[in-house]
XYZ file of C-alpha atoms in Angstrom:
724
model
C -17.549 -5.974 -36.164
C -16.338 -8.766 -33.908
C -13.994 -8.583 -30.941
C -10.835 -10.293 -32.138
C -8.686 -10.081 -28.992
C -9.353 -9.269 -25.343
C -6.046 -8.101 -23.829
C -5.322 -7.307 -20.194
C -2.573 -7.599 -17.578
C -2.404 -11.008 -15.917
C -1.763 -9.304 -12.576
C -4.928 -7.174 -12.726
C -7.643 -9.037 -14.639
C -10.828 -6.962 -15.178
C -13.152 -9.497 -13.543
C -16.357 -7.598 -14.331
C -15.582 -7.469 -18.063
C -14.514 -11.120 -18.136
C -17.683 -12.195 -16.298
C -19.973 -10.025 -18.455
C -18.396 -11.358 -21.653
C -18.802 -14.904 -20.356
C -22.487 -14.332 -19.596
C -23.006 -12.701 -22.995
C -21.373 -15.580 -24.840
C -18.588 -13.346 -26.153
C -15.414 -15.386 -26.428
C -12.559 -13.624 -28.229
C -8.977 -14.803 -27.939
C -7.408 -13.708 -24.657
C -3.999 -12.044 -24.339
C -2.726 -11.595 -20.753
C 0.710 -10.233 -21.664
C 0.009 -6.535 -21.049
C 2.171 -4.870 -18.359
C 0.644 -4.467 -14.867
C -0.431 -0.830 -15.231
C -2.104 -1.276 -18.615
C -5.799 -0.721 -19.228
C -7.652 -3.706 -20.713
C -8.261 -3.571 -24.450
C -10.788 -4.888 -26.967
C -9.116 -5.248 -30.374
C -11.712 -5.543 -33.139
C -11.472 -7.377 -36.428
C -11.242 -4.087 -38.341
C -8.267 -2.894 -36.284
C -10.155 -0.493 -33.996
C -9.605 -0.575 -30.230
C -11.475 0.232 -27.037
C -9.582 0.876 -23.776
C -10.517 0.765 -20.091
C -12.521 -1.668 -17.964
C -15.625 0.532 -17.610
C -15.649 1.275 -21.354
C -15.382 -2.416 -22.224
C -18.065 -3.353 -19.702
C -20.486 -0.807 -21.181
C -19.756 -2.105 -24.664
C -20.567 -5.665 -23.611
C -23.736 -4.372 -21.973
C -24.827 -2.740 -25.222
C -24.117 -5.646 -27.592
C -25.055 -8.601 -25.367
C -28.142 -10.572 -26.275
C -29.360 -10.339 -22.673
C -32.562 -8.387 -21.973
C -31.949 -5.040 -20.249
C -28.285 -5.887 -19.598
C -27.580 -2.151 -19.922
C -31.036 -1.089 -18.712
C -34.374 -0.996 -20.465
C -34.289 2.780 -21.047
C -32.059 5.824 -20.727
C -32.930 6.288 -17.050
C -31.916 2.747 -16.073
C -28.760 3.022 -18.208
C -27.843 6.173 -16.279
C -28.509 4.399 -12.973
C -26.142 1.651 -14.117
C -23.524 4.285 -14.977
C -23.847 5.665 -11.447
C -23.138 2.239 -9.939
C -20.168 1.687 -12.264
C -18.662 4.952 -10.989
C -19.488 4.035 -7.385
C -17.946 0.569 -7.319
C -14.208 1.337 -7.727
C -14.396 4.172 -5.193
C -16.423 2.596 -2.398
C -15.353 -1.039 -2.665
C -11.667 -0.357 -2.140
C -9.443 0.516 0.795
C -10.808 2.190 3.928
C -14.262 2.792 2.402
C -14.916 -0.905 1.741
C -17.187 -1.555 4.705
C -18.941 1.790 4.265
C -19.648 0.752 0.682
C -20.989 -2.610 1.842
C -23.211 -0.893 4.393
C -24.605 1.527 1.809
C -25.385 -1.254 -0.662
C -26.891 -3.425 2.054
C -29.319 -0.638 2.917
C -30.034 -0.025 -0.768
C -30.977 -3.678 -1.277
C -33.299 -3.857 1.720
C -36.395 -3.812 -0.522
C -34.745 -4.663 -3.845
C -33.739 -7.871 -5.565
C -31.243 -6.322 -7.993
C -29.407 -3.033 -8.200
C -31.164 -1.648 -11.287
C -34.614 -2.635 -12.548
C -35.904 -6.175 -12.376
C -33.335 -8.103 -14.387
C -29.597 -8.740 -14.260
C -27.512 -5.784 -15.444
C -23.853 -4.991 -15.836
C -24.154 -3.080 -12.529
C -24.851 -6.390 -10.766
C -21.962 -8.026 -12.608
C -19.569 -5.199 -11.687
C -20.502 -5.223 -8.000
C -20.509 -9.030 -7.728
C -17.087 -9.208 -9.403
C -15.651 -6.499 -7.154
C -16.812 -8.278 -4.009
C -15.669 -11.695 -5.216
C -12.333 -10.211 -6.243
C -11.547 -9.108 -2.672
C -11.459 -12.776 -1.666
C -11.451 -13.438 2.063
C -12.209 -9.851 2.960
C -15.743 -10.102 1.527
C -16.078 -13.793 2.315
C -15.605 -13.184 6.042
C -18.192 -10.391 5.997
C -20.637 -12.506 3.997
C -20.410 -15.361 6.478
C -20.689 -13.009 9.449
C -24.158 -11.928 8.240
C -23.199 -8.346 9.020
C -24.749 -7.217 5.732
C -27.638 -9.674 5.212
C -29.267 -7.965 2.218
C -26.005 -7.674 0.332
C -25.124 -11.286 1.175
C -28.582 -12.436 0.047
C -28.150 -10.639 -3.283
C -24.603 -12.003 -3.711
C -25.709 -15.564 -2.985
C -28.640 -15.211 -5.395
C -26.384 -14.090 -8.254
C -23.950 -16.885 -7.436
C -26.676 -19.516 -7.438
C -28.366 -18.357 -10.650
C -25.301 -17.582 -12.734
C -22.656 -19.539 -10.849
C -21.628 -21.855 -13.659
C -20.321 -18.912 -15.666
C -19.090 -16.394 -13.125
C -17.592 -18.868 -10.668
C -15.458 -20.180 -13.495
C -14.193 -16.628 -14.039
C -13.331 -15.955 -10.393
C -11.774 -19.380 -9.911
C -9.530 -18.800 -12.891
C -8.601 -15.174 -12.316
C -9.116 -14.081 -8.697
C -5.961 -15.841 -7.601
C -4.103 -13.562 -9.997
C -5.712 -10.377 -8.781
C -2.804 -9.034 -6.804
C -1.138 -5.683 -7.101
C 1.657 -7.024 -9.202
C 2.619 -10.385 -10.715
C 5.642 -10.781 -8.506
C 3.438 -10.775 -5.434
C 2.318 -14.269 -6.361
C 5.412 -15.353 -4.528
C 6.191 -18.855 -5.802
C 8.209 -17.169 -8.527
C 9.938 -15.036 -5.920
C 10.492 -18.035 -3.702
C 12.261 -19.750 -6.564
C 14.891 -17.004 -6.437
C 15.717 -17.625 -2.798
C 18.787 -19.458 -1.584
C 20.346 -20.009 1.786
C 23.691 -18.323 2.246
C 25.271 -18.758 5.701
C 21.794 -19.368 7.091
C 20.322 -16.224 5.516
C 17.590 -15.870 2.941
C 19.075 -14.127 -0.072
C 18.087 -13.493 -3.662
C 20.145 -15.263 -6.267
C 19.462 -14.136 -9.822
C 16.528 -16.304 -10.701
C 18.083 -19.743 -10.161
C 15.908 -22.140 -8.241
C 16.685 -22.637 -4.591
C 18.815 -25.654 -3.831
C 18.736 -25.284 -0.066
C 15.765 -23.235 1.134
C 16.031 -21.799 4.608
C 14.194 -23.946 7.119
C 11.857 -23.217 9.969
C 12.832 -25.425 12.905
C 10.610 -28.488 13.381
C 8.379 -27.477 10.493
C 6.310 -30.072 8.653
C 5.019 -29.526 5.140
C 1.285 -28.933 5.210
C 1.171 -28.285 8.963
C 2.832 -24.864 9.325
C 0.552 -22.120 10.651
C 1.886 -18.572 10.859
C 0.387 -15.253 11.838
C 0.948 -11.686 10.753
C -0.144 -9.684 13.780
C -0.045 -5.886 13.341
C -1.485 -3.508 15.918
C -4.238 -1.339 14.357
C -2.582 1.872 15.550
C -1.366 3.103 12.171
C -0.913 2.116 8.552
C 1.565 -0.607 7.611
C 5.040 0.673 6.798
C 7.998 -0.802 4.969
C 9.194 -2.530 8.136
C 5.886 -4.339 8.553
C 6.017 -5.360 4.906
C 9.157 -7.369 5.599
C 7.373 -9.351 8.321
C 4.296 -9.830 6.146
C 6.251 -11.015 3.106
C 8.398 -13.409 5.155
C 5.241 -14.950 6.596
C 3.957 -15.287 3.047
C 7.199 -16.884 1.893
C 7.326 -19.488 4.664
C 3.625 -20.329 4.288
C 4.235 -21.087 0.611
C 7.528 -22.828 1.321
C 5.763 -25.294 3.669
C 2.313 -25.312 2.032
C 0.960 -23.823 5.233
C -1.290 -20.913 6.078
C -1.162 -17.389 7.492
C -3.653 -15.890 9.930
C -4.051 -12.108 9.856
C -4.568 -11.094 13.469
C -5.100 -7.588 14.775
C -3.434 -7.219 18.167
C -5.992 -4.715 19.422
C -5.134 -4.534 23.106
C -4.695 -0.760 23.464
C -7.904 1.191 22.770
C -6.120 4.514 23.261
C -4.177 4.091 20.005
C -6.424 1.955 17.787
C -9.292 2.660 15.392
C -11.388 1.118 12.634
C -9.650 3.435 10.170
C -6.392 1.666 10.892
C -8.018 -1.777 10.638
C -9.460 -0.942 7.206
C -6.174 0.430 5.934
C -4.103 -2.464 7.240
C -6.451 -4.764 5.305
C -5.900 -2.591 2.241
C -2.126 -2.692 2.716
C -2.093 -6.458 3.186
C -4.065 -6.786 -0.057
C -1.594 -4.470 -1.797
C 1.284 -6.664 -0.635
C -0.470 -9.723 -2.051
C -0.621 -11.571 1.265
C -3.041 -14.484 1.158
C -4.406 -15.164 4.638
C -6.746 -17.897 5.821
C -8.844 -15.667 8.054
C -8.877 -12.416 10.019
C -8.906 -12.591 13.806
C -8.588 -10.078 16.631
C -6.946 -10.431 20.010
C -10.134 -8.842 21.365
C -11.968 -12.001 20.247
C -10.195 -13.710 23.164
C -10.764 -11.080 25.877
C -13.194 -13.283 27.873
C -10.720 -16.183 27.934
C -7.820 -13.864 28.762
C -9.730 -12.434 31.737
C -10.326 -15.925 33.090
C -6.704 -16.853 32.460
C -5.421 -13.824 34.365
C -7.705 -14.600 37.303
C -6.547 -18.222 37.344
C -2.935 -17.077 37.536
C -3.839 -14.873 40.515
C -5.526 -17.831 42.231
C -2.464 -20.015 41.535
C -0.107 -17.406 43.012
C 1.531 -16.822 39.627
C 0.296 -13.221 39.343
C -0.571 -10.376 41.697
C -2.198 -6.946 41.650
C 0.152 -4.021 42.149
C -0.605 -0.340 42.751
C 3.023 0.815 42.576
C 3.237 4.048 40.500
C 4.529 3.373 36.988
C 7.807 5.316 37.273
C 8.640 3.674 40.603
C 7.760 0.255 39.187
C 10.112 0.772 36.261
C 12.952 1.753 38.591
C 12.316 -1.224 40.891
C 12.359 -3.605 37.930
C 15.672 -2.164 36.748
C 17.145 -2.485 40.243
C 15.648 -5.932 40.968
C 13.566 -4.648 43.900
C 10.402 -6.604 44.680
C 7.098 -4.719 44.916
C 5.580 -4.274 48.361
C 2.481 -6.013 46.957
C 4.274 -9.088 45.639
C 3.313 -11.272 48.570
C -0.250 -10.031 49.086
C -2.801 -12.741 49.777
C -4.875 -14.236 47.000
C -7.984 -12.712 48.583
C -6.491 -9.191 48.541
C -5.374 -9.648 44.946
C -8.792 -10.873 43.813
C -10.483 -7.961 45.587
C -8.292 -5.453 43.751
C -8.740 -7.421 40.510
C -12.492 -6.904 40.782
C -11.894 -3.178 41.330
C -9.830 -3.141 38.150
C -12.530 -4.954 36.170
C -15.099 -2.426 37.420
C -12.843 0.455 36.458
C -13.268 2.043 39.889
C -11.066 4.846 41.152
C -9.130 2.307 43.215
C -8.925 -0.125 40.315
C -7.500 2.524 37.993
C -4.475 2.735 40.303
C -3.610 -0.931 39.800
C -2.225 -3.387 37.290
C -1.732 -7.159 37.230
C 1.867 -8.405 37.177
C 3.235 -11.848 36.535
C 5.104 -13.356 39.481
C 8.262 -14.487 37.704
C 11.778 -13.666 38.939
C 12.808 -10.183 40.050
C 16.476 -11.224 40.194
C 16.708 -12.623 36.662
C 19.453 -10.932 34.584
C 16.908 -10.792 31.755
C 14.829 -7.835 32.905
C 11.832 -8.880 30.807
C 11.302 -11.657 33.376
C 11.166 -9.253 36.304
C 7.433 -9.436 37.002
C 6.104 -7.984 33.745
C 2.706 -6.294 33.564
C -0.098 -8.547 32.282
C -3.158 -6.303 32.623
C -3.780 -2.555 32.838
C -6.882 -0.443 33.337
C -8.037 1.751 30.491
C -11.455 3.426 30.640
C -11.405 4.391 26.963
C -13.898 2.585 24.700
C -12.533 -0.075 22.366
C -12.955 0.444 18.617
C -14.685 -2.953 18.206
C -16.407 -3.731 21.497
C -17.089 -0.309 22.951
C -17.017 0.160 26.724
C -17.578 -3.456 27.724
C -14.148 -3.715 29.370
C -12.166 -1.416 31.610
C -9.111 -3.686 31.698
C -6.972 -4.803 28.790
C -4.166 -7.353 28.499
C -0.717 -6.225 27.462
C 0.642 -7.458 24.159
C 3.317 -9.456 26.012
C 0.666 -11.387 27.947
C -1.960 -11.821 25.237
C 0.315 -12.812 22.359
C 1.733 -16.095 23.782
C -1.776 -17.214 24.760
C -3.514 -16.340 21.476
C -0.650 -17.795 19.418
C -1.098 -21.106 21.204
C -4.914 -21.098 21.056
C -4.990 -20.288 17.324
C -2.675 -23.168 16.517
C 0.286 -21.061 15.442
C 3.307 -23.311 14.932
C 5.922 -20.617 14.340
C 5.805 -16.986 15.441
C 8.005 -14.741 13.295
C 9.343 -11.847 15.393
C 11.993 -9.257 14.714
C 15.211 -9.654 16.678
C 14.534 -6.483 18.678
C 12.225 -8.699 20.799
C 14.986 -11.243 21.470
C 15.225 -10.531 25.215
C 11.460 -11.036 25.550
C 11.507 -14.514 24.036
C 12.184 -16.032 27.448
C 9.187 -14.131 28.829
C 7.016 -15.431 25.951
C 7.921 -19.037 26.739
C 7.560 -18.564 30.517
C 4.033 -17.180 30.093
C 3.065 -20.148 27.902
C 4.496 -22.480 30.520
C 2.570 -20.816 33.367
C -0.631 -20.884 31.314
C -0.166 -24.553 30.481
C -0.619 -24.016 26.747
C 1.200 -25.508 23.787
C 4.640 -24.081 23.066
C 4.995 -22.025 19.894
C 8.374 -21.807 18.158
C 9.745 -18.286 17.782
C 11.666 -17.537 14.596
C 13.624 -14.283 14.550
C 14.539 -11.979 11.690
C 16.186 -8.583 11.696
C 14.190 -5.371 11.855
C 14.329 -3.320 8.678
C 15.587 0.232 9.168
C 15.871 2.850 6.424
C 18.178 5.858 6.305
C 16.674 9.296 7.076
C 13.486 7.544 8.202
C 11.470 7.040 11.381
C 9.350 3.882 11.552
C 7.898 4.299 15.026
C 4.112 4.633 14.743
C 4.182 7.147 17.593
C 6.580 9.358 15.665
C 4.731 8.908 12.387
C 1.499 9.877 14.161
C 3.198 13.074 15.338
C 3.902 14.077 11.730
C 0.251 13.451 10.826
C -1.244 15.251 13.820
C 1.056 18.262 13.454
C 0.388 18.760 9.763
C 3.946 17.970 8.665
C 2.480 15.506 6.139
C -0.913 15.258 4.443
C -1.896 11.920 5.983
C -0.713 8.358 6.422
C -0.532 7.898 2.642
C 1.682 10.955 2.158
C 4.431 10.147 -0.370
C 7.064 11.273 2.132
C 5.939 8.545 4.537
C 7.505 5.046 4.675
C 4.015 3.517 4.820
C 3.025 1.034 2.135
C 0.435 3.491 0.861
C 2.930 6.341 0.977
C 5.675 4.660 -1.034
C 3.176 3.259 -3.548
C 1.729 6.756 -3.952
C 5.279 8.017 -4.500
C 5.534 5.590 -7.431
C 6.995 2.382 -6.017
C 5.896 -0.869 -7.633
C 5.107 -3.657 -5.185
C 7.228 -5.943 -7.354
C 10.241 -3.778 -6.449
C 9.429 -3.926 -2.738
C 9.126 -7.722 -2.849
C 12.478 -8.032 -4.598
C 14.058 -5.613 -2.106
C 12.765 -7.629 0.876
C 13.714 -10.999 -0.587
C 17.261 -9.804 -1.245
C 17.612 -9.136 2.502
C 15.961 -12.412 3.414
C 15.561 -13.660 6.976
C 18.941 -12.466 8.169
C 19.243 -11.786 11.881
C 21.835 -9.060 11.284
C 20.597 -5.512 11.822
C 19.903 -3.711 8.554
C 20.164 0.009 7.845
C 19.157 0.162 4.223
C 19.525 2.895 1.628
C 16.402 4.059 -0.173
C 18.487 4.395 -3.346
C 18.759 0.622 -3.597
C 14.976 0.231 -3.516
C 14.413 2.985 -6.069
C 17.065 1.513 -8.362
C 15.160 -1.784 -8.397
C 11.975 0.169 -9.072
C 13.514 2.004 -12.029
C 14.483 -1.281 -13.661
C 10.831 -2.309 -13.509
C 9.176 0.900 -14.736
C 11.671 2.151 -17.314
C 11.113 -0.591 -19.934
C 7.346 -0.040 -20.050
C 6.327 3.453 -18.931
C 5.249 5.954 -21.625
C 7.312 9.028 -22.440
C 5.867 12.536 -22.377
C 7.242 16.071 -22.582
C 7.049 19.002 -20.186
C 8.499 22.513 -20.123
C 8.980 24.412 -16.856
C 6.617 27.384 -16.846
C 8.937 29.846 -15.128
C 10.878 31.928 -17.701
C 10.159 29.465 -20.505
C 11.581 30.663 -23.822
C 9.979 30.746 -27.270
C 12.097 29.535 -30.188
C 10.844 30.862 -33.527
C 11.806 28.719 -36.502
C 11.671 31.089 -39.449
C 11.319 28.234 -41.939
C 9.057 26.181 -39.683
C 5.596 25.033 -40.737
C 3.230 27.918 -41.438
C 0.361 25.617 -40.543
C 0.713 23.234 -37.602
C 0.713 19.531 -38.428
C 0.445 16.388 -36.328
C 2.409 13.152 -36.338
C 1.545 9.982 -34.433
C 4.632 8.626 -32.697
C 5.107 5.864 -30.092
C 5.050 6.777 -26.417
C 7.934 4.365 -25.887
C 10.226 3.604 -28.809
C 11.113 0.146 -27.475
C 7.731 -0.883 -26.078
C 4.825 -0.712 -28.495
C 2.237 -1.655 -25.860
C 2.734 1.773 -24.275
C 0.662 3.119 -27.151
C 0.978 6.153 -29.386
C 0.799 9.903 -28.898
C -0.012 12.819 -31.158
C 2.783 15.377 -31.479
C 2.056 18.790 -32.990
C 4.778 20.597 -34.970
C 4.594 24.401 -35.093
C 6.623 27.396 -36.254
C 7.115 28.498 -32.652
C 8.059 26.100 -29.873
C 8.630 26.361 -26.128
C 11.957 25.485 -24.495
C 13.012 25.277 -20.858
C 14.857 28.415 -19.801
C 17.826 26.378 -18.590
C 18.132 24.831 -22.059
C 17.760 28.161 -23.848
C 20.451 29.700 -21.647
C 22.902 26.943 -22.598
C 22.691 27.606 -26.359
C 25.257 29.700 -28.205
C 24.461 31.810 -31.241
C 25.017 29.778 -34.412
C 24.901 26.480 -32.525
C 23.190 23.461 -34.023
C 20.941 21.594 -31.607
C 18.685 18.560 -31.836
C 14.955 18.981 -31.203
C 13.896 15.576 -29.934
C 11.397 13.704 -32.148
C 11.839 16.312 -34.890
C 15.416 16.860 -36.019
C 18.177 19.443 -35.938
C 17.893 23.215 -35.921
C 20.414 26.057 -35.974
C 19.911 28.925 -33.526
C 20.741 32.141 -35.350
C 19.827 34.795 -32.815
C 19.533 34.981 -29.011
C 17.385 37.693 -27.453
C 18.074 38.791 -23.859
C 16.673 41.291 -21.349
C 18.662 43.991 -19.576
C 19.782 41.488 -16.929
C 21.192 39.118 -19.509
C 18.420 36.541 -19.241
C 17.437 34.787 -22.463
C 13.919 35.829 -23.489
C 13.691 34.505 -27.041
C 15.461 32.521 -29.741
C 15.313 32.653 -33.532
C 16.535 29.785 -35.669
C 16.077 27.647 -38.749
C 15.425 23.955 -39.223
C 18.287 21.787 -40.398
C 16.534 18.417 -40.574
C 19.249 16.894 -42.726
C 21.766 17.465 -39.934
C 23.093 14.531 -37.917
C 21.971 14.144 -34.321
C 25.358 12.594 -33.590
C 27.117 15.905 -34.111
C 25.057 18.005 -31.667
C 25.867 18.543 -28.029
C 22.368 19.560 -26.951
C 19.336 17.293 -27.334
C 16.373 19.430 -26.327
C 12.805 18.647 -25.344
C 10.208 21.114 -26.573
C 6.507 21.798 -26.761
C 4.485 23.349 -29.581
C 3.094 26.865 -29.249
C -0.582 25.818 -29.051
C -3.495 26.313 -26.648
C -3.980 22.569 -26.052
C -1.025 22.234 -23.661
C -1.958 21.114 -20.147
C -0.995 22.705 -16.842
C 1.200 20.588 -14.595
C 2.340 20.717 -10.998
C 5.538 18.719 -10.576
C 6.073 17.736 -6.953
C 9.399 16.606 -5.526
C 9.960 15.376 -1.985
C 12.802 15.172 0.505
C 13.358 13.113 3.654
C 11.396 14.090 6.762
C 14.503 14.110 8.962
C 18.001 15.365 8.196
C 20.021 12.712 10.016
C 20.821 9.394 8.408
C 20.426 7.359 11.595
C 18.969 8.400 14.921
C 21.005 7.264 17.876
C 19.323 5.634 20.867
C 17.672 8.283 22.991
C 18.048 10.982 20.345
C 14.934 13.118 19.822
C 13.727 13.006 16.222
C 12.206 16.475 16.661
C 15.725 17.910 16.800
C 16.438 16.786 13.235
C 13.149 17.497 11.455
C 13.647 18.695 7.899
C 11.890 22.085 7.585
C 11.416 21.831 3.813
C 10.368 18.477 2.397
C 8.086 19.355 -0.521
C 8.775 21.403 -3.647
C 6.205 22.230 -6.309
C 7.135 23.400 -9.804
C 4.640 24.670 -12.369
C 5.070 23.356 -15.891
C 3.267 22.737 -19.162
C 2.809 19.296 -20.645
C 1.909 17.808 -24.005
C -1.808 17.475 -24.705
C -1.656 13.661 -24.610
C -1.341 13.895 -20.840
C -5.056 14.701 -20.631
C -5.580 10.930 -20.801
C -3.473 10.118 -17.745
C -5.240 8.305 -14.921
C -4.433 8.482 -11.215
C -1.643 6.036 -10.503
C -0.221 6.064 -14.042
C 3.568 6.089 -14.171
C 5.369 7.990 -16.911
C 8.683 9.498 -17.816
C 9.002 13.165 -18.639
C 11.828 13.242 -21.159
C 15.034 14.541 -19.533
C 13.206 15.253 -16.256
C 12.725 11.839 -14.726
C 9.957 9.470 -13.721
C 6.628 10.584 -12.294
C 3.384 9.146 -10.961
C 0.096 10.866 -11.725
C -1.578 11.751 -8.429
C -4.314 14.036 -9.790
C -5.352 13.573 -13.431
C -6.776 16.139 -15.839
C -10.231 17.411 -14.865
C -10.399 20.855 -16.450
C -7.941 23.280 -18.011
C -7.724 25.521 -14.926
C -6.803 22.639 -12.601
C -3.238 21.341 -13.046
C -2.376 17.679 -13.410
C -0.327 16.737 -10.333
C 2.723 14.563 -10.936
C 4.878 13.157 -8.113
C 8.559 12.730 -8.890
C 9.775 9.133 -8.489
C 13.392 8.742 -7.317
C 15.522 6.688 -9.707
C 18.235 5.590 -7.279
C 20.734 8.138 -8.550
C 19.152 11.256 -7.124
C 20.780 12.309 -3.904
C 18.716 14.613 -1.720
C 21.430 14.592 0.909
């Protein structure tokens, strides 16, 4: 029995299976046309199929003519199984470095992961690391995990001719969705009145330009602060950097602006990396502003010596008022010696130093208040998430950013237009520092209705238990909206349609979800659910005495969605709302079965429908019936479901300047409904998207584990649902 076809989604190639098959000399025909969410498939010459990356990998391990590829005995095979379960959990997202650390320790006295010869566990782990691209590559070169790097290099050297060919061919495609490989998206972009706008797939005839940009020499940076997860606003900046880097054959540096230890953590660093990977952003390297702290300290001291900066102990509130009123600080003309003495107190973190900050000596009378002696350095005794308690002083973002941009060779700094007034400050600081000038390119900040994007406000929701974490589906974070059921392809299209406009945008979520629906509807499988509360039993007196099963497609217009088994029984469950809408003697259509005539309606003393009796009328025309009803068979194999719907976190469409978001918090933002689903839903995996017939689109957040634990499905908005 030979493997005839190996099918998988081009956007998510199963690298471990591809590499294992290559090593084993298995070379079936390859079909990469499956939709992005599809599991990989082996189609055999006799028509049988196997599904799922881990299943296929185990099959290759069993049939390969490679000694002990799936272990030399049952114990080693079970050890391999353990690693195959470990890899997808611990080599993804925030646990990536913890996974690397664990494996590094495991390999301290071992050459391979299982036994003394190459196994599919080694292939799976090698492929997972290689598939993360620069994230693993930077760690490997840093020698942070020497045992893991030694093992990785050994596998690469011994089997490189086969597996390197696999990663070279497929890793570039391993993004969250095919549209994230943005050349195709870039081809849709045109310039309209100087703005970047999507134009129905026609190739750009006049791409928007970065000023003074040269092809092959553009260097950009995406520079988030690691004080939260990336949200939809950050995604606009990230994707525009990606677009321009591809437009000019340049590069993007991912830099963490980690200048405020009070707000930052390694958790946020790990999850920003995960979010950037989800968005499909290809970056040259990862850097940190904290990498430049020694140089920034020297730079600040040089400015003090040159009389271009001074140390000020004015209380913060008074300083803010003086800046607004154009009043010079009493310390502005202190001697260099006095300033340097206080600067040393700041560096030491002494009681006196904690009272001070360093300010640039610019122009207190300038109409642009950002030039009125801005703060360059502040004391902060809190330990830094990367470098511990080495420093007691930290540069402000406004001071560090112009310097690091210049030092890293950034040619164009993309900034949202909310920073427009601080552009002059940015250039003045570069001038005073004597560094190369970086061109600022502005775009408009993305704002969404009924949404807060401030990390401080989002953190409040997390800390006060109003949401279940930064990846809560009510959150506008990348992880939150993906968990809600948004495809990254939809987000990319949404961002590109706005382009690099400098006009302020207040966008409707409905537009984004409408784009998303157009992507998921043609391919997602269809299933059936009945709401548990007051569900009604319809007895078909001439129905089948013995249940029978038919195999029908999960999507009538998309065969790749697969098939499902539907059981037909004498008694069937209906939603109460459907049962209550039926009149005695009415003919209705039972979807995927045919017509039936309801002869009798049973009700309780309050007039609620409790039961229906009817007969099949399969020869009847579905065109003549008003009601097309979903139903479930009366069998024990039905699964328990929890359907979860969400509302906005605030009740006001747009917060006005100075308005407190806590005054408009929505008290009820989550609704759970118990239901029953067809037995085919036992096979759902976390992240699968489906449509419940006549109920909408859902994403599986918790798959089937056991009968007593419900499958959790999150409702996906379709652009028509109005929660306000």
